[in-house]
Amino acid sequence: MNQKFLVIGAFGQIGSELVPTLQKYFGKENVVAVGHSHIPKNFDGIVEKGSVLEPKTIAKLIDKYKTNILINLASFLSVKSENDPEGAFQTNLLGLKNTLDIAKEKNLKVFWPSSIAVFGPTTPKNQTPQETIIEPTTMYGVTKRAGELLCQYYFLKWGVDVRSIRYPGLLDYKTPPSAGTTEYAKYIFYEGIKNNSYDCPLKEDTMLPMMYMEDAVEATIQIITAQKEKINVRTSYNLAAFSFSPKMIAEELKKYLPKFKINYKIDPQIQKIADSWPNSIDDSKAKEDWGWQPKFSFEKTIEIMFKNIKEKIQ
Ligand code: SER
């Protein structure tokens, strides 16, 4: 069957890179980009306005373009969710429910992003397994974990073919850094290139799982296009590439900015969130089930990020 995608949240952090890659692989005519705010004026492809909180609009767009795959990327990140728990609940969880209901009614395949934020302080921190104690203590984590269970419920009860990944912190140079815990690892480039220094909100030894965006996008397309029989996890798959701490990224950045200096100005709210998340992730299930393999190392990712952000802001 022809694969035709409708992507909600198309102009956010993941969408900004996933949408052009989908267009490249499947053709511009097969990708409908739906944005709520920040719709770029020069977007090259099919674009519509809509939100996960307006399910009637989304349903109409699906009928209009006859799409059969619904990708819902609309989400508040962790720090924004802590500052606006009600908004996070609405967009992250009710928004997901709206899209699952549409998928159930119209028999669509669904992709929805979860996060390492589903894990909490009671989870084993190193090489966190796929199945483990999952008791998130942030609003972001609560919405993501509840969302995972909702996805699984729609699969078990109504056979909705829903697929999901628990992304680690994602490093991209296309979108500006925003209100997430792992976003310090994007801010550090912008501040470092401008000022040769960065005030880091996390302690120097805070290890967090991270990944280059191109790997995340490839994984997303891989799981969406995998044969149905290969998808054995209907909550969400662990995914990993590498982990680093602020001290480690600062050392790596010094290869490109010898005068770079990192200062530690701990933000207790962000530190608390980071402390509740894993240091590293065991993603063997994704590797076994649908052949996931990351391509970009920590060093390569830093090299690409530095080069491109430098070109962008200078
Ligand atoms: N990158 C996200 C955040 O920091 C986690 O999924 O909020």
Short mmCIF file of C-alpha atoms and ligand atoms in Angstrom, two decimals:
data_model
loop_
_atom_site.label_atom_id
_atom_site.label_comp_id
_atom_site.label_asym_id
_atom_site.label_seq_id
_atom_site.Cartn_x
_atom_site.Cartn_y
_atom_site.Cartn_z
CA MET A 1 0.00 0.00 0.00
CA ASN A 2 1.12 3.54 -0.71
CA GLN A 3 2.47 5.19 2.45
CA LYS A 4 1.10 8.67 3.00
CA PHE A 5 2.04 10.58 6.12
CA LEU A 6 0.37 13.29 8.15
CA VAL A 7 2.83 14.80 10.63
CA ILE A 8 1.47 16.89 13.50
CA GLY A 9 4.03 19.11 15.21
CA ALA A 10 5.89 19.11 11.91
CA PHE A 11 7.99 22.18 12.68
CA GLY A 12 9.25 21.26 16.13
CA GLN A 13 12.60 19.76 17.06
CA ILE A 14 12.05 16.30 15.57
CA GLY A 15 9.62 17.30 12.81
CA SER A 16 12.01 19.87 11.33
CA GLU A 17 14.32 17.01 10.33
CA LEU A 18 11.91 14.09 10.05
CA VAL A 19 9.60 15.84 7.55
CA PRO A 20 12.32 16.64 4.95
CA THR A 21 13.65 13.06 5.27
CA LEU A 22 10.16 11.60 4.77
CA GLN A 23 9.76 13.86 1.73
CA LYS A 24 13.08 12.61 0.36
CA TYR A 25 12.24 8.91 0.85
CA PHE A 26 8.52 8.90 0.03
CA GLY A 27 7.99 11.99 -2.17
CA LYS A 28 6.74 15.48 -1.27
CA GLU A 29 3.23 14.59 -2.38
CA ASN A 30 3.08 11.90 0.34
CA VAL A 31 3.90 14.05 3.35
CA VAL A 32 1.44 16.51 4.89
CA ALA A 33 3.13 18.80 7.42
CA VAL A 34 0.75 20.13 10.08
CA GLY A 35 1.92 22.95 12.32
CA HIS A 36 0.31 24.96 15.05
CA SER A 37 2.64 27.90 15.45
CA HIS A 38 6.01 28.75 13.84
CA ILE A 39 5.01 27.52 10.38
CA PRO A 40 7.90 28.60 8.13
CA LYS A 41 6.83 30.80 5.21
CA ASN A 42 9.18 29.15 2.71
CA PHE A 43 8.24 25.52 3.50
CA ASP A 44 8.59 23.37 0.38
CA GLY A 45 5.77 20.82 0.52
CA ILE A 46 2.17 20.32 1.64
CA VAL A 47 1.49 22.36 4.74
CA GLU A 48 -1.64 22.83 6.86
CA LYS A 49 -2.50 24.48 10.17
CA GLY A 50 -3.79 22.27 12.96
CA SER A 51 -3.31 21.15 16.53
CA VAL A 52 -3.66 17.88 18.44
CA LEU A 53 -6.20 19.69 20.58
CA GLU A 54 -8.44 20.21 17.52
CA PRO A 55 -9.19 16.62 16.51
CA LYS A 56 -11.93 17.61 14.02
CA THR A 57 -9.41 19.61 11.99
CA ILE A 58 -6.95 16.71 12.04
CA ALA A 59 -9.64 14.21 10.98
CA LYS A 60 -10.66 16.50 8.08
CA LEU A 61 -7.06 16.77 6.91
CA ILE A 62 -6.69 13.00 6.96
CA ASP A 63 -9.79 12.67 4.77
CA LYS A 64 -8.65 15.49 2.49
CA TYR A 65 -5.21 13.97 1.79
CA LYS A 66 -6.13 10.31 2.33
CA THR A 67 -3.17 9.72 4.61
CA ASN A 68 -2.70 6.33 6.26
CA ILE A 69 0.12 7.06 8.72
CA LEU A 70 -0.33 9.58 11.52
CA ILE A 71 2.78 10.90 13.24
CA ASN A 72 2.02 12.96 16.33
CA LEU A 73 5.10 14.89 17.44
CA ALA A 74 3.28 17.65 19.34
CA SER A 75 4.79 17.81 22.82
CA PHE A 76 5.99 20.05 25.62
CA LEU A 77 9.56 19.11 26.72
CA SER A 78 10.48 18.50 30.36
CA VAL A 79 11.26 21.97 31.74
CA LYS A 80 8.30 23.57 29.95
CA SER A 81 6.09 20.79 31.35
CA GLU A 82 7.24 21.48 34.91
CA ASN A 83 6.46 25.16 34.44
CA ASP A 84 3.06 24.47 32.88
CA PRO A 85 1.84 21.03 34.02
CA GLU A 86 -1.71 21.65 32.81
CA GLY A 87 -0.54 22.58 29.31
CA ALA A 88 1.70 19.50 29.23
CA PHE A 89 -1.16 17.26 30.28
CA GLN A 90 -3.37 18.69 27.55
CA THR A 91 -0.89 18.57 24.67
CA ASN A 92 1.14 15.51 25.59
CA LEU A 93 -1.61 13.23 26.84
CA LEU A 94 -5.03 14.45 25.70
CA GLY A 95 -3.45 15.33 22.35
CA LEU A 96 -2.23 11.75 22.07
CA LYS A 97 -5.65 10.38 22.98
CA ASN A 98 -7.22 12.54 20.27
CA THR A 99 -4.87 11.13 17.65
CA LEU A 100 -5.34 7.53 18.84
CA ASP A 101 -9.11 7.94 18.57
CA ILE A 102 -8.78 9.22 15.01
CA ALA A 103 -6.43 6.34 14.18
CA LYS A 104 -8.89 3.84 15.63
CA GLU A 105 -11.76 5.27 13.62
CA LYS A 106 -9.86 5.61 10.35
CA ASN A 107 -7.59 2.55 10.67
CA LEU A 108 -4.30 4.48 10.58
CA LYS A 109 -0.82 3.47 11.63
CA VAL A 110 0.48 5.80 14.38
CA PHE A 111 3.90 6.96 15.53
CA TRP A 112 4.27 8.86 18.80
CA PRO A 113 7.47 9.87 20.59
CA SER A 114 8.16 8.86 24.17
CA SER A 115 11.31 9.67 26.11
CA ILE A 116 13.92 8.47 28.60
CA ALA A 117 11.94 10.78 30.91
CA VAL A 118 9.53 7.89 31.59
CA PHE A 119 12.16 6.56 33.99
CA GLY A 120 12.38 7.92 37.50
CA PRO A 121 14.51 7.86 40.64
CA THR A 122 13.59 4.24 41.44
CA THR A 123 14.73 2.96 38.01
CA PRO A 124 18.19 1.30 37.71
CA LYS A 125 20.39 4.12 36.36
CA ASN A 126 22.98 2.30 34.28
CA GLN A 127 22.07 0.44 31.09
CA THR A 128 18.42 0.89 32.03
CA PRO A 129 16.54 -2.13 30.66
CA GLN A 130 13.46 -2.08 28.43
CA GLU A 131 11.32 -3.58 31.16
CA THR A 132 12.04 -2.14 34.59
CA ILE A 133 10.62 -0.02 37.39
CA ILE A 134 9.00 3.00 35.71
CA GLU A 135 7.87 5.65 38.18
CA PRO A 136 8.51 9.09 36.66
CA THR A 137 8.38 12.08 39.01
CA THR A 138 8.09 14.89 36.43
CA MET A 139 4.91 15.96 34.63
CA TYR A 140 6.65 15.33 31.32
CA GLY A 141 7.58 11.80 32.39
CA VAL A 142 4.08 11.15 33.75
CA THR A 143 2.47 12.19 30.45
CA LYS A 144 4.95 10.10 28.46
CA ARG A 145 4.52 6.98 30.61
CA ALA A 146 0.72 7.31 30.69
CA GLY A 147 0.86 7.89 26.92
CA GLU A 148 2.90 4.71 26.39
CA LEU A 149 0.31 2.71 28.30
CA LEU A 150 -2.48 4.36 26.33
CA CYS A 151 -0.75 3.39 23.07
CA GLN A 152 -0.47 -0.21 24.26
CA TYR A 153 -4.11 -0.18 25.35
CA TYR A 154 -5.33 0.98 21.93
CA PHE A 155 -3.23 -1.76 20.34
CA LEU A 156 -4.47 -4.51 22.66
CA LYS A 157 -8.12 -3.49 22.69
CA TRP A 158 -8.66 -2.25 19.13
CA GLY A 159 -5.59 -3.37 17.20
CA VAL A 160 -4.38 0.19 16.48
CA ASP A 161 -0.90 -0.28 14.97
CA VAL A 162 0.91 2.22 17.15
CA ARG A 163 4.69 2.41 17.38
CA SER A 164 6.88 4.45 19.66
CA ILE A 165 10.47 5.21 20.68
CA ARG A 166 11.86 6.48 23.99
CA TYR A 167 14.22 9.10 22.60
CA PRO A 168 17.28 10.16 24.56
CA GLY A 169 18.35 13.84 24.45
CA LEU A 170 18.43 14.79 20.77
CA LEU A 171 21.17 16.96 19.31
CA ASP A 172 20.31 18.93 16.19
CA TYR A 173 21.52 22.21 14.76
CA LYS A 174 18.42 23.18 12.79
CA THR A 175 16.06 24.19 15.61
CA PRO A 176 17.01 26.58 18.41
CA PRO A 177 17.51 25.12 21.91
CA SER A 178 14.36 25.09 24.04
CA ALA A 179 12.99 24.24 27.49
CA GLY A 180 14.28 20.70 27.95
CA THR A 181 16.75 19.17 30.40
CA THR A 182 19.08 17.78 27.74
CA GLU A 183 18.91 21.06 25.79
CA TYR A 184 21.96 22.39 27.67
CA ALA A 185 23.92 20.26 25.19
CA LYS A 186 22.62 22.50 22.39
CA TYR A 187 22.90 25.83 24.25
CA ILE A 188 26.58 25.10 24.96
CA PHE A 189 27.40 25.42 21.23
CA TYR A 190 25.54 28.72 20.73
CA GLU A 191 27.02 30.33 23.86
CA GLY A 192 30.44 28.77 23.34
CA ILE A 193 30.75 30.02 19.75
CA LYS A 194 29.49 33.52 20.70
CA ASN A 195 31.24 34.03 24.06
CA ASN A 196 33.79 31.25 24.50
CA SER A 197 32.01 30.36 27.73
CA TYR A 198 28.82 28.74 28.95
CA ASP A 199 26.95 28.80 32.27
CA CYS A 200 25.81 25.21 32.64
CA PRO A 201 22.65 24.47 34.68
CA LEU A 202 23.81 20.91 35.47
CA LYS A 203 26.65 19.55 37.63
CA GLU A 204 29.78 18.54 35.74
CA ASP A 205 29.31 14.80 36.23
CA THR A 206 25.59 14.53 35.29
CA MET A 207 25.56 11.75 32.70
CA LEU A 208 22.61 11.67 30.29
CA PRO A 209 21.83 9.52 27.25
CA MET A 210 22.03 11.50 23.97
CA MET A 211 21.83 10.99 20.21
CA TYR A 212 22.45 12.87 16.98
CA MET A 213 19.18 13.82 15.29
CA GLU A 214 19.94 12.04 12.02
CA ASP A 215 20.14 8.73 13.90
CA ALA A 216 16.85 9.51 15.66
CA VAL A 217 15.17 10.27 12.32
CA GLU A 218 16.47 7.07 10.72
CA ALA A 219 15.27 5.04 13.73
CA THR A 220 11.86 6.66 13.44
CA ILE A 221 11.50 5.77 9.77
CA GLN A 222 12.84 2.28 10.46
CA ILE A 223 10.28 1.53 13.17
CA ILE A 224 7.41 3.06 11.17
CA THR A 225 8.22 0.97 8.10
CA ALA A 226 9.11 -2.27 9.94
CA GLN A 227 6.84 -5.26 9.37
CA LYS A 228 4.07 -5.39 11.93
CA GLU A 229 5.22 -8.79 13.25
CA LYS A 230 8.58 -7.29 14.23
CA ILE A 231 7.05 -4.83 16.67
CA ASN A 232 6.81 -6.70 19.96
CA VAL A 233 6.80 -3.68 22.27
CA ARG A 234 3.62 -1.61 22.05
CA THR A 235 4.46 0.78 24.88
CA SER A 236 7.72 2.27 23.57
CA TYR A 237 11.22 1.06 22.65
CA ASN A 238 14.39 2.08 24.47
CA LEU A 239 16.85 3.70 22.07
CA ALA A 240 20.49 4.70 22.68
CA ALA A 241 23.61 6.01 21.01
CA PHE A 242 26.01 7.45 23.65
CA SER A 243 26.02 9.23 27.01
CA PHE A 244 28.03 12.19 28.22
CA SER A 245 28.28 14.70 31.07
CA PRO A 246 28.70 18.50 30.88
CA LYS A 247 32.40 18.04 31.66
CA MET A 248 32.80 15.59 28.79
CA ILE A 249 31.07 17.80 26.20
CA ALA A 250 33.06 20.83 27.40
CA GLU A 251 36.33 18.90 26.91
CA GLU A 252 35.25 17.82 23.43
CA LEU A 253 34.24 21.37 22.49
CA LYS A 254 37.69 22.63 23.51
CA LYS A 255 39.09 20.76 20.50
CA TYR A 256 37.31 23.37 18.36
CA LEU A 257 37.34 26.31 20.81
CA PRO A 258 40.63 26.07 22.74
CA LYS A 259 39.69 29.05 24.96
CA PHE A 260 36.25 27.67 25.86
CA LYS A 261 35.33 27.71 29.54
CA ILE A 262 32.37 26.07 31.23
CA ASN A 263 30.99 27.54 34.48
CA TYR A 264 28.65 25.54 36.65
CA LYS A 265 25.59 27.60 37.71
CA ILE A 266 23.33 24.83 38.88
CA ASP A 267 19.62 25.25 38.28
CA PRO A 268 18.02 23.09 41.03
CA GLN A 269 14.88 22.40 38.98
CA ILE A 270 16.80 21.14 35.94
CA GLN A 271 19.33 19.25 38.09
CA LYS A 272 16.50 17.47 39.90
CA ILE A 273 14.94 16.36 36.61
CA ALA A 274 18.30 15.15 35.26
CA ASP A 275 19.05 13.27 38.49
CA SER A 276 15.82 11.32 38.10
CA TRP A 277 16.76 10.10 34.60
CA PRO A 278 19.09 7.23 33.56
CA ASN A 279 22.82 7.57 32.85
CA SER A 280 22.66 5.10 30.00
CA ILE A 281 20.11 2.92 28.21
CA ASP A 282 19.97 -0.71 27.11
CA ASP A 283 18.37 -0.68 23.65
CA SER A 284 18.98 -4.32 22.73
CA LYS A 285 15.25 -4.93 22.16
CA ALA A 286 15.10 -2.31 19.36
CA LYS A 287 18.24 -3.84 17.85
CA GLU A 288 16.79 -7.35 17.98
CA ASP A 289 13.27 -6.55 16.86
CA TRP A 290 13.71 -4.12 13.98
CA GLY A 291 17.44 -3.87 13.41
CA TRP A 292 18.25 -0.51 14.98
CA GLN A 293 21.91 0.53 14.89
CA PRO A 294 23.21 4.06 15.56
CA LYS A 295 25.70 5.53 13.08
CA PHE A 296 26.95 8.68 14.80
CA SER A 297 29.45 8.62 17.69
CA PHE A 298 29.72 11.28 20.40
CA GLU A 299 32.85 12.78 18.76
CA LYS A 300 31.29 12.88 15.27
CA THR A 301 28.09 14.44 16.62
CA ILE A 302 30.02 17.22 18.36
CA GLU A 303 32.01 17.87 15.18
CA ILE A 304 28.85 18.17 13.06
CA MET A 305 27.03 20.30 15.64
CA PHE A 306 29.96 22.69 16.02
CA LYS A 307 30.53 23.16 12.30
CA ASN A 308 26.88 23.75 11.46
CA ILE A 309 25.97 25.98 14.40
CA LYS A 310 29.08 28.07 13.72
CA GLU A 311 28.02 28.52 10.09
CA LYS A 312 24.48 29.36 11.16
CA ILE A 313 25.26 32.05 13.73
CA GLN A 314 28.39 33.68 12.35
N1 SER B 1 15.04 15.99 25.58
C1 SER B 1 13.89 16.00 26.44
C2 SER B 1 14.02 17.00 27.50
O1 SER B 1 15.11 17.30 27.89
C3 SER B 1 13.69 14.64 27.03
O2 SER B 1 12.95 13.83 26.18
O3 SER B 1 13.05 17.49 27.98
#
